Short mmCIF file of C-alpha atoms (C1' of nucleotides) in Angstrom, two decimals:
data_model
loop_
_atom_site.label_atom_id
_atom_site.label_comp_id
_atom_site.label_asym_id
_atom_site.label_seq_id
_atom_site.Cartn_x
_atom_site.Cartn_y
_atom_site.Cartn_z
CA MET A 1 0.09 -0.09 -0.14
CA SER A 2 1.17 3.64 -0.76
CA GLU A 3 1.21 6.15 1.53
CA LYS A 4 -2.07 7.82 2.60
CA ILE A 5 -2.41 11.37 1.20
CA LYS A 6 -4.27 13.48 3.57
CA THR A 7 -5.43 17.19 3.24
CA VAL A 8 -3.02 19.95 3.78
CA ARG A 9 -3.05 21.39 7.24
CA GLY A 10 -5.80 23.81 7.91
CA PHE A 11 -7.68 22.68 4.60
CA ARG A 12 -10.76 20.33 4.75
CA ASP A 13 -13.61 18.43 3.26
CA LEU A 14 -17.21 19.66 3.51
CA ILE A 15 -19.21 16.33 3.05
CA GLY A 16 -23.02 16.07 3.20
CA GLU A 17 -24.72 17.99 5.79
CA GLU A 18 -21.89 20.04 6.17
CA ALA A 19 -21.91 20.88 2.58
CA ARG A 20 -25.71 21.74 2.89
CA LYS A 21 -25.02 24.22 5.69
CA TYR A 22 -22.28 25.71 3.77
CA ARG A 23 -24.54 26.28 1.03
CA PHE A 24 -27.50 27.49 3.15
CA VAL A 25 -25.36 30.28 4.94
CA VAL A 26 -24.01 31.53 1.71
CA GLU A 27 -27.49 31.24 -0.16
CA LYS A 28 -29.24 33.22 2.56
CA ILE A 29 -26.61 35.93 2.66
CA ARG A 30 -26.67 36.39 -1.14
CA ASN A 31 -30.50 36.28 -1.08
CA ILE A 32 -30.23 39.47 1.40
CA LEU A 33 -27.61 41.15 -0.71
CA GLU A 34 -29.68 40.59 -3.71
CA LYS A 35 -32.77 42.07 -2.29
CA ASN A 36 -30.32 45.39 -1.62
CA ASN A 37 -29.48 45.44 -5.18
CA PHE A 38 -25.86 44.48 -5.05
CA GLU A 39 -24.20 42.79 -7.99
CA GLU A 40 -22.00 40.09 -7.85
CA ILE A 41 -18.31 40.26 -8.83
CA ILE A 42 -16.37 36.93 -9.12
CA LEU A 43 -12.96 37.72 -8.44
CA PRO A 44 -9.81 35.82 -8.95
CA THR A 45 -8.26 33.65 -6.09
CA VAL A 46 -4.81 34.91 -7.02
CA GLU A 47 -3.41 38.55 -6.92
CA TYR A 48 -0.07 39.99 -6.92
CA THR A 49 1.31 40.23 -3.36
CA LYS A 50 1.45 44.01 -3.78
CA LEU A 51 -2.03 44.41 -3.98
CA PHE A 52 -2.26 43.23 -0.19
CA THR A 53 0.58 44.84 1.29
CA ARG A 54 -0.35 48.03 -0.01
CA SER A 55 -4.06 47.95 1.31
CA ILE A 56 -3.74 45.85 4.38
CA GLY A 57 -0.82 47.34 5.32
CA ASP A 58 2.86 45.74 5.64
CA ALA A 59 2.98 45.93 9.13
CA THR A 60 -0.22 44.00 9.88
CA ASP A 61 0.00 40.15 10.97
CA ILE A 62 -1.88 39.28 7.84
CA VAL A 63 0.85 40.55 5.57
CA GLU A 64 3.87 40.01 7.73
CA LYS A 65 3.15 36.13 8.33
CA GLU A 66 -0.12 34.94 7.22
CA MET A 67 0.13 35.14 3.44
CA PHE A 68 0.27 32.08 0.97
CA THR A 69 2.70 33.69 -1.41
CA PHE A 70 4.85 32.49 -4.31
CA GLN A 71 6.39 33.02 -7.30
CA ASP A 72 4.96 31.92 -10.55
CA LYS A 73 7.25 31.05 -13.72
CA GLY A 74 7.78 34.29 -14.70
CA GLY A 75 9.02 35.27 -11.30
CA ARG A 76 6.13 37.56 -10.28
CA ASP A 77 5.26 37.48 -6.72
CA ILE A 78 1.94 35.98 -6.35
CA ALA A 79 -0.55 35.65 -3.25
CA LEU A 80 -3.47 33.60 -2.61
CA ARG A 81 -5.92 36.34 -1.41
CA PRO A 82 -6.16 36.72 2.42
CA GLU A 83 -9.39 38.71 2.02
CA GLY A 84 -11.59 40.09 -0.41
CA THR A 85 -11.71 43.76 -0.40
CA ALA A 86 -8.44 44.66 -2.03
CA GLY A 87 -9.48 42.55 -4.85
CA VAL A 88 -12.78 44.35 -5.38
CA VAL A 89 -11.00 47.87 -5.09
CA ARG A 90 -8.46 46.70 -7.84
CA ALA A 91 -11.32 45.48 -9.91
CA TYR A 92 -12.98 48.66 -9.39
CA ILE A 93 -10.30 50.60 -10.65
CA GLU A 94 -9.00 48.34 -13.29
CA ASN A 95 -12.31 48.29 -14.85
CA LYS A 96 -12.92 52.10 -14.33
CA LEU A 97 -16.42 51.18 -12.47
CA TYR A 98 -16.15 54.90 -11.20
CA ALA A 99 -16.59 56.35 -14.82
CA ASP A 100 -20.11 56.59 -15.07
CA GLY A 101 -20.56 58.48 -11.87
CA THR A 102 -22.81 56.11 -9.76
CA TYR A 103 -22.05 54.34 -6.93
CA LYS A 104 -21.12 50.83 -7.04
CA LYS A 105 -22.56 48.06 -4.53
CA LEU A 106 -20.80 44.82 -5.29
CA TYR A 107 -20.49 41.38 -3.34
CA TYR A 108 -18.17 38.48 -3.85
CA GLU A 109 -17.89 34.73 -2.27
CA GLY A 110 -15.24 32.59 -2.13
CA SER A 111 -12.37 31.07 -0.22
CA MET A 112 -9.53 33.07 1.61
CA PHE A 113 -6.14 31.95 2.61
CA ARG A 114 -4.41 32.58 5.86
CA HIS A 115 -1.33 30.79 6.87
CA GLU A 116 -2.20 30.65 10.86
CA ARG A 117 -2.45 28.19 13.48
CA PRO A 118 -5.61 26.43 12.58
CA GLN A 119 -8.50 26.01 15.46
CA LYS A 120 -12.17 25.40 15.50
CA GLY A 121 -13.80 27.87 13.45
CA ARG A 122 -10.49 29.13 11.99
CA TYR A 123 -8.98 27.55 8.78
CA ARG A 124 -6.29 28.33 6.40
CA GLU A 125 -8.74 28.14 3.74
CA PHE A 126 -12.00 29.74 4.76
CA HIS A 127 -14.68 31.30 3.20
CA GLN A 128 -16.24 34.67 3.30
CA VAL A 129 -19.33 36.56 1.73
CA GLY A 130 -18.44 40.27 1.66
CA ALA A 131 -20.23 43.44 0.33
CA GLU A 132 -18.87 46.67 -0.77
CA VAL A 133 -20.27 50.22 -1.73
CA LEU A 134 -17.84 52.22 -3.51
CA GLY A 135 -18.27 56.06 -4.26
CA THR A 136 -20.35 57.35 -1.45
CA ILE A 137 -19.54 59.16 1.71
CA ASN A 138 -23.27 59.17 2.92
CA PRO A 139 -23.64 57.76 6.25
CA LEU A 140 -27.09 56.29 4.96
CA ALA A 141 -24.63 53.65 3.46
CA ASP A 142 -22.84 52.81 6.70
CA ALA A 143 -26.29 52.35 8.38
CA GLU A 144 -27.32 50.06 5.52
CA ILE A 145 -24.18 48.13 5.42
CA ILE A 146 -24.48 47.35 9.48
CA LYS A 147 -28.13 46.73 8.70
CA ILE A 148 -27.50 44.03 6.40
CA ALA A 149 -25.08 42.27 8.77
CA ASP A 150 -27.94 42.50 11.49
CA ASP A 151 -30.20 40.99 8.80
CA ILE A 152 -27.74 38.13 8.24
CA LEU A 153 -27.84 37.22 11.86
CA LYS A 154 -31.38 37.59 12.23
CA THR A 155 -32.17 35.40 9.19
CA LEU A 156 -29.69 32.65 10.34
CA GLN A 157 -30.98 33.04 13.97
CA ILE A 158 -27.95 33.56 15.43
CA GLU A 159 -27.05 36.04 18.43
CA ALA A 160 -24.51 38.39 18.35
CA THR A 161 -23.67 41.94 19.63
CA ILE A 162 -23.19 44.72 17.13
CA GLU A 163 -20.31 46.88 18.25
CA ILE A 164 -19.50 50.08 16.48
CA ASN A 165 -16.82 52.91 16.74
CA SER A 166 -15.36 55.68 14.58
CA LEU A 167 -11.77 55.58 13.63
CA GLY A 168 -11.89 59.30 12.65
CA CYS A 169 -10.04 60.45 9.24
CA LYS A 170 -7.13 61.83 8.03
CA LYS A 171 -7.55 65.12 10.05
CA CYS A 172 -8.48 63.80 13.08
CA ARG A 173 -6.84 60.53 13.54
CA PRO A 174 -3.28 61.59 14.00
CA LYS A 175 -4.13 63.99 16.60
CA TYR A 176 -5.77 61.28 18.52
CA ARG A 177 -2.71 59.20 17.96
CA GLU A 178 -0.67 61.59 19.06
CA ALA A 179 -2.56 61.83 22.49
CA LEU A 180 -2.98 58.24 23.01
CA ILE A 181 0.87 57.74 22.56
CA ASN A 182 1.48 60.43 25.20
CA TYR A 183 -0.67 58.75 27.72
CA LEU A 184 0.46 55.35 27.08
CA ARG A 185 4.21 56.27 27.46
CA GLN A 186 3.58 57.39 30.99
CA HIS A 187 2.50 53.86 31.57
CA ARG A 188 4.97 51.87 29.41
CA GLU A 189 6.63 49.87 32.20
CA GLU A 190 3.11 48.58 33.11
CA LEU A 191 2.18 47.41 29.87
CA CYS A 192 2.57 43.61 28.73
CA GLU A 193 5.55 42.74 26.49
CA ASP A 194 3.61 42.60 23.09
CA CYS A 195 1.80 46.31 23.94
CA GLN A 196 5.27 47.62 24.40
CA ARG A 197 6.19 46.49 21.07
CA ARG A 198 3.09 47.88 19.74
CA LEU A 199 3.47 51.25 21.20
CA GLU A 200 5.23 52.39 18.27
CA LYS A 201 4.00 50.44 15.51
CA ASN A 202 0.16 50.30 16.31
CA PRO A 203 -0.63 52.03 19.52
CA LEU A 204 -4.61 51.69 18.45
CA ARG A 205 -4.00 47.96 19.28
CA ILE A 206 -3.36 48.23 22.80
CA LEU A 207 -6.82 49.43 23.60
CA ASP A 208 -7.78 45.82 22.33
CA CYS A 209 -5.21 44.03 24.42
CA LYS A 210 -6.95 41.01 26.42
CA VAL A 211 -4.00 41.29 29.24
CA GLU A 212 -5.81 42.57 32.33
CA THR A 213 -3.23 45.22 33.44
CA CYS A 214 -3.29 46.77 29.64
CA LYS A 215 -7.11 46.75 29.94
CA VAL A 216 -6.87 48.82 33.22
CA ILE A 217 -4.49 51.18 31.49
CA ALA A 218 -6.76 51.21 28.13
CA GLN A 219 -9.58 52.29 30.13
CA LYS A 220 -8.29 55.38 31.17
CA ALA A 221 -6.84 56.18 27.78
CA PRO A 222 -8.16 59.13 25.64
CA LYS A 223 -11.08 57.92 23.57
CA ILE A 224 -10.92 58.15 19.79
CA THR A 225 -14.63 59.81 19.92
CA ASP A 226 -13.64 62.71 22.04
CA TYR A 227 -10.92 63.72 19.34
CA LEU A 228 -13.10 63.32 16.12
CA CYS A 229 -13.45 66.39 13.83
CA ASP A 230 -16.55 68.01 13.32
CA GLU A 231 -17.28 66.18 10.03
CA CYS A 232 -16.49 62.57 11.50
CA LYS A 233 -18.31 63.45 14.69
CA THR A 234 -21.32 64.43 12.63
CA HIS A 235 -21.05 61.25 10.52
CA TYR A 236 -20.70 58.82 13.53
CA ARG A 237 -24.05 60.58 15.08
CA GLN A 238 -25.76 60.26 11.95
CA VAL A 239 -24.69 56.57 11.57
CA LYS A 240 -26.18 55.85 14.97
CA GLU A 241 -29.37 57.80 14.46
CA TYR A 242 -30.09 55.76 11.29
CA LEU A 243 -29.35 52.63 12.87
CA LYS A 244 -31.79 53.44 15.74
CA ALA A 245 -34.39 54.24 13.04
CA LEU A 246 -33.95 50.97 11.62
CA ASN A 247 -34.26 49.50 15.01
CA VAL A 248 -30.78 47.91 14.74
CA GLU A 249 -29.37 46.99 18.13
CA PHE A 250 -25.70 47.94 18.79
CA VAL A 251 -23.28 48.87 21.37
CA GLU A 252 -20.61 51.76 21.11
CA ASN A 253 -17.13 50.19 21.90
CA PRO A 254 -14.77 53.17 21.81
CA TYR A 255 -11.85 50.44 22.05
CA LEU A 256 -12.94 48.64 18.70
CA VAL A 257 -10.11 48.89 16.21
CA ARG A 258 -9.52 46.80 13.50
CA GLY A 259 -6.66 44.77 12.28
CA LEU A 260 -6.33 46.19 8.85
CA ASP A 261 -4.75 49.56 8.05
CA TYR A 262 -7.29 50.85 5.44
CA TYR A 263 -10.21 51.64 7.79
CA SER A 264 -11.41 55.10 8.47
CA LYS A 265 -14.55 56.47 10.01
CA THR A 266 -17.10 53.73 10.86
CA VAL A 267 -15.99 50.31 12.01
CA PHE A 268 -18.24 47.71 13.35
CA GLU A 269 -17.78 43.76 14.30
CA CYS A 270 -20.66 41.30 15.09
CA VAL A 271 -19.39 39.29 18.02
CA SER A 272 -21.13 36.08 18.78
CA LYS A 273 -21.71 35.40 22.50
CA GLU A 274 -21.59 31.63 22.26
CA LEU A 275 -18.29 31.78 20.17
CA GLY A 276 -16.45 34.81 21.65
CA LYS A 277 -15.42 35.45 18.29
CA THR A 278 -16.27 38.05 15.27
CA VAL A 279 -18.55 36.39 12.63
CA ILE A 280 -18.97 39.59 10.42
CA ALA A 281 -16.91 42.66 10.48
CA GLY A 282 -16.57 45.75 8.37
CA GLY A 283 -15.95 49.41 8.01
CA ARG A 284 -15.25 52.57 5.90
CA TYR A 285 -12.14 52.79 3.87
CA ASP A 286 -12.32 56.26 2.17
CA TYR A 287 -8.81 56.45 1.30
CA LEU A 288 -7.93 52.82 -0.14
CA VAL A 289 -9.29 53.40 -4.02
CA GLU A 290 -6.83 56.20 -4.17
CA GLU A 291 -4.12 54.52 -2.42
CA LEU A 292 -4.48 51.88 -5.10
CA GLY A 293 -4.25 54.26 -7.98
CA GLY A 294 -7.80 55.07 -8.30
CA PRO A 295 -9.68 58.36 -8.01
CA PRO A 296 -10.25 59.41 -4.70
CA THR A 297 -13.46 57.36 -3.90
CA PRO A 298 -14.98 56.93 -0.21
CA ALA A 299 -16.16 53.29 0.17
CA LEU A 300 -17.09 50.78 2.78
CA GLY A 301 -18.05 47.27 3.19
CA PHE A 302 -18.05 44.21 5.24
CA ALA A 303 -17.23 40.38 5.30
CA ALA A 304 -19.01 37.44 6.92
CA GLY A 305 -17.20 34.39 7.96
CA VAL A 306 -18.94 31.51 6.44
CA GLU A 307 -17.39 28.99 8.63
CA ARG A 308 -17.86 30.71 11.83
CA LEU A 309 -21.71 31.22 11.09
CA MET A 310 -21.94 27.63 10.05
CA LEU A 311 -20.90 26.84 13.61
CA LEU A 312 -23.79 28.65 14.96
CA VAL A 313 -26.48 27.44 12.58
CA LYS A 314 -28.31 24.61 14.51
CA GLU A 315 -30.69 23.68 12.22
CA LEU A 316 -31.21 23.15 8.42
CA PRO A 317 -34.61 23.23 6.42
CA PRO A 318 -35.58 19.76 6.01
CA LYS A 319 -34.97 17.76 2.56
CA LYS A 320 -37.88 16.80 0.41
CA PRO A 321 -39.32 13.43 1.17
CA LEU A 322 -37.21 10.46 0.02
CA VAL A 323 -38.75 7.40 -1.68
CA PHE A 324 -37.07 3.93 -1.95
CA ILE A 325 -37.87 1.70 -4.68
CA ILE A 326 -37.31 -1.79 -4.07
CA PRO A 327 -37.26 -4.18 -7.12
CA PHE A 328 -38.48 -7.74 -6.18
CA GLY A 329 -38.06 -10.66 -8.35
CA GLY A 330 -36.08 -10.99 -11.52
CA GLU A 331 -34.88 -9.05 -14.30
CA LYS A 332 -38.66 -7.93 -15.46
CA GLU A 333 -39.18 -6.41 -11.98
CA LYS A 334 -35.99 -4.64 -11.94
CA ILE A 335 -36.55 -3.18 -15.17
CA GLU A 336 -39.83 -1.87 -14.25
CA ALA A 337 -38.55 -0.56 -10.91
CA LEU A 338 -36.03 1.15 -13.09
CA LYS A 339 -38.69 3.10 -15.04
CA ILE A 340 -41.02 3.60 -12.01
CA ALA A 341 -37.86 5.43 -10.38
CA GLU A 342 -37.23 7.62 -13.61
CA LYS A 343 -40.86 8.46 -13.81
CA LEU A 344 -41.25 9.82 -10.14
CA ARG A 345 -37.83 11.84 -10.63
CA GLN A 346 -39.45 13.46 -13.51
CA GLU A 347 -42.36 14.70 -11.24
CA GLY A 348 -39.72 15.93 -8.97
CA ILE A 349 -39.87 13.46 -6.45
CA ARG A 350 -36.76 12.49 -4.68
CA THR A 351 -36.09 8.79 -5.33
CA GLU A 352 -33.78 6.21 -4.72
CA LEU A 353 -33.66 2.72 -6.60
CA SER A 354 -32.32 0.07 -4.45
CA TYR A 355 -29.00 -1.64 -5.89
CA ARG A 356 -29.28 -4.21 -3.13
CA GLU A 357 -30.02 -7.74 -3.80
CA GLY A 358 -31.93 -9.94 -1.39
CA LYS A 359 -34.43 -10.18 1.01
CA LEU A 360 -37.25 -7.63 1.65
CA LYS A 361 -36.47 -7.47 5.31
CA LYS A 362 -32.54 -6.20 4.43
CA GLN A 363 -34.29 -3.79 1.65
CA PHE A 364 -36.26 -2.34 4.27
CA GLU A 365 -33.61 -2.09 6.82
CA TYR A 366 -31.31 -0.38 4.09
CA ALA A 367 -34.39 2.05 3.55
CA ALA A 368 -34.60 3.19 6.83
CA LYS A 369 -30.71 3.38 7.07
CA ILE A 370 -30.37 5.83 4.19
CA GLY A 371 -33.25 8.02 5.76
CA ALA A 372 -35.85 7.23 3.34
CA ASP A 373 -39.41 8.39 4.38
CA PHE A 374 -41.44 6.02 2.01
CA ALA A 375 -40.82 2.70 0.12
CA VAL A 376 -42.38 1.03 -2.59
CA VAL A 377 -42.15 -2.63 -3.69
CA VAL A 378 -41.94 -3.38 -7.28
CA GLY A 379 -42.57 -7.09 -7.66
CA GLU A 380 -44.45 -9.70 -9.69
CA ASN A 381 -47.95 -9.26 -7.97
CA GLU A 382 -47.64 -5.52 -8.33
CA LEU A 383 -46.95 -5.46 -11.86
CA GLN A 384 -50.03 -7.84 -12.53
CA SER A 385 -52.43 -5.71 -10.35
CA GLY A 386 -50.89 -2.51 -11.48
CA LYS A 387 -51.15 -1.32 -7.92
CA PHE A 388 -48.29 -0.87 -5.57
CA PRO A 389 -47.73 -0.80 -1.61
CA LEU A 390 -46.62 2.57 -0.64
CA LYS A 391 -45.11 2.31 3.12
CA ASN A 392 -44.62 5.34 5.30
CA LEU A 393 -41.52 4.16 6.88
CA HIS A 394 -42.02 6.55 9.83
CA THR A 395 -45.81 5.40 10.72
CA ARG A 396 -45.31 1.92 9.18
CA GLU A 397 -48.68 2.26 7.64
CA GLN A 398 -49.06 0.78 4.15
CA LYS A 399 -51.32 1.80 1.31
CA ILE A 400 -51.88 -0.17 -2.03
CA LEU A 401 -52.12 2.45 -4.62
CA THR A 402 -51.81 3.08 -8.51
CA LEU A 403 -48.57 4.67 -9.78
CA GLU A 404 -50.62 7.69 -10.55
CA GLU A 405 -52.08 7.78 -6.94
CA ILE A 406 -48.48 7.38 -5.36
CA ILE A 407 -47.24 10.44 -7.45
CA GLN A 408 -50.02 12.22 -6.35
CA THR A 409 -49.66 11.53 -2.62
CA LEU A 410 -45.78 12.26 -2.59
CA LYS A 411 -46.18 15.50 -4.63
CA ASN A 412 -48.54 16.81 -2.21
CA LEU A 413 -46.09 16.18 0.43
CA SER A 414 -43.25 18.15 -0.97
"C1'" G B 1 5.08 31.61 15.32
"C1'" C B 2 4.60 30.42 21.07
"C1'" G B 3 2.57 26.96 25.14
"C1'" G B 4 -0.95 22.59 26.36
"C1'" U B 5 -3.87 18.16 25.73
"C1'" G B 6 -4.52 14.27 22.65
"C1'" G B 7 -4.12 10.54 18.31
"C1'" U B 8 -5.56 2.39 19.23
"C1'" A B 9 -11.12 -1.34 14.59
"C1'" G B 10 -15.95 2.68 10.37
"C1'" C B 11 -17.40 5.56 15.30
"C1'" U B 12 -16.64 5.90 21.05
"C1'" C B 13 -13.02 4.40 24.10
"C1'" A B 14 -10.12 0.72 27.44
"C1'" G B 15 -5.02 -1.34 27.44
"C1'" C B 16 -1.64 -1.65 34.78
"C1'" C B 17 4.82 -1.88 36.69
"C1'" G B 18 7.23 -2.71 28.99
"C1'" G B 19 5.70 -9.16 27.44
"C1'" U B 20 3.25 -9.66 20.33
"C1'" A B 21 -4.19 -5.95 20.87
"C1'" G B 22 -9.60 -5.81 23.45
"C1'" A B 23 -15.22 -4.02 24.59
"C1'" G B 24 -19.62 -1.47 23.36
"C1'" C B 25 -21.58 0.51 18.84
"C1'" A B 26 -21.63 0.15 13.72
"C1'" G B 27 -20.92 -3.45 9.33
"C1'" G B 28 -22.09 -8.48 7.02
"C1'" G B 29 -24.82 -13.14 7.50
"C1'" G B 30 -28.33 -16.34 9.81
"C1'" A B 31 -32.28 -17.83 13.29
"C1'" C B 32 -37.24 -15.73 9.68
"C1'" U B 33 -37.80 -17.66 1.22
"C1'" G B 34 -43.18 -10.62 0.22
"C1'" U B 35 -42.33 -5.84 4.46
"C1'" G B 36 -37.25 -2.19 9.00
"C1'" G B 37 -35.34 -0.28 13.82
"C1'" A B 38 -36.42 -6.16 19.62
"C1'" U B 39 -34.09 -10.92 20.73
"C1'" C B 40 -30.20 -14.88 20.15
"C1'" C B 41 -26.28 -16.84 17.28
"C1'" C B 42 -22.01 -16.55 13.79
"C1'" C B 43 -18.55 -13.67 10.94
"C1'" G B 44 -14.99 -10.10 9.03
"C1'" G B 45 -12.22 -6.09 10.36
"C1'" G B 46 -5.90 -2.91 13.06
"C1'" U B 47 0.82 -1.31 9.45
"C1'" C B 48 -1.71 1.05 17.91
"C1'" G B 49 -0.65 8.66 13.32
"C1'" C B 50 4.26 8.32 10.93
"C1'" G B 51 9.85 8.08 11.38
"C1'" G B 52 14.10 6.83 14.62
"C1'" G B 53 16.09 5.31 19.30
"C1'" U B 54 16.48 2.35 23.94
"C1'" U B 55 15.28 -3.15 25.17
"C1'" C B 56 16.00 -9.90 24.38
"C1'" G B 57 10.99 -7.65 23.55
"C1'" A B 58 7.53 -1.11 22.71
"C1'" G B 59 0.30 0.36 21.59
"C1'" U B 60 3.11 1.26 26.51
"C1'" C B 61 9.69 4.73 27.71
"C1'" C B 62 12.95 8.53 24.98
"C1'" C B 63 13.56 11.78 20.76
"C1'" G B 64 11.70 13.84 16.15
"C1'" U B 65 7.91 14.73 13.00
"C1'" C B 66 2.66 14.97 11.30
"C1'" C B 67 -2.50 16.10 12.40
"C1'" A B 68 -6.57 17.58 15.70
"C1'" C B 69 -8.46 20.23 19.46
"C1'" C B 70 -7.69 24.34 23.53
"C1'" G B 71 -4.98 28.91 24.92
"C1'" C B 72 -1.83 33.10 23.19
"C1'" C B 73 -0.72 36.14 18.94
"C1'" C B 74 -4.08 37.42 15.20
"C1'" C B 75 -8.49 37.59 12.73
"C1'" A B 76 -14.21 36.19 9.37
#
RNA sequence: GCGGUGGUAGCUCAGCCGGUAGAGCAGGGGACUGUGGAUCCCCGGGUCGCGGGUUCGAGUCCCGUCCACCGCCCCA
């Protein structure tokens, strides 16, 4: 025997019920987005590495150590996409979607790749459904994007807290950053090792530190919301007003910062209580289009983590009733059973023809085992009389019916 | 990337102080030749994650490695 080949670490198969759950989650989200008049954009899985280093930020963990990168045969630096927004923005610029003066609402779906330590709800290949609105600064868009996230959670019957914050803009964020660093420097010695390192590189992250002593320090730190410029302040206030008008429940979290560099103004996260993890997150990125070479274009969006949502979906809608057709006898009966199975399928009835040979007892055991709801025996007597026993495998009741009557009975159920 | 726990039959797991692998469930067949989940009987099934070391002898001890899970980091 040769060596067993297994999946690559952090990659996995989704089989049967798991695949069904995946489709269920993705379809629900797609429906909501279509209803909001978002158009689908199907993006490449691979982009030039530079796209991600420039958009996500080259000091972030994602770029520093989590990207799957390689060189193609022409020596070009290529990366498996670690997230979707950068690709959407690249496509927006490359295809000049800004040219007609309308704003664009796009959504995508697919695999993302991050070379991290795998855990439950965290894989090296994972899936996101994301939506982006490009070309508007209107806070109505912020509110609607968050409302869509809320709608996804409600539709999937998932309990999560929507946390929001504003990170300010080019005008006000530097002032806040300075104030924050000044404050934190006074407490440098009390900060954990990681945070001491973050102090110069990414001080905002310290606000999000889980270490108890850092939390205490963070709580007394200046809040970004006190430093917002008039424009950002108004924007943030409007977003909150609109959310209230939509009856979207949210909590303000002044310590909410995001791991990607490109965010500005509104950011939000939907945190599952059960998982303690973020399942949907997003925000504004008003400078990204310009930084990637497009015209100045405010934009925003979110990404939903399919695997994490799957962990929280407890029940799937039932499948259509399944009929198990049992040929009983010889070749003649098999051929008739084959034709009957095909006829039922043409009527839209989920049908399985038994490939098993042998006793009826075994056939019925098999039917129950594969989860069939009904069984029909096709034997010599049936073919002579033109009537077949339709057995309900749950109640064990059996009715003798013509094929037409069987079809009607089953169609009425599904 | 760091720390921890674990990997034995399809599944859940037992296996002492090192002595050549076991249970339950599942599967196949029969008791019962045209109607299932009960009962009883029989049967098959394993490179003990992988590689090396110690030993007369390793599932068991040691080292390495892979994988899963938990925590950290980070993130959807």
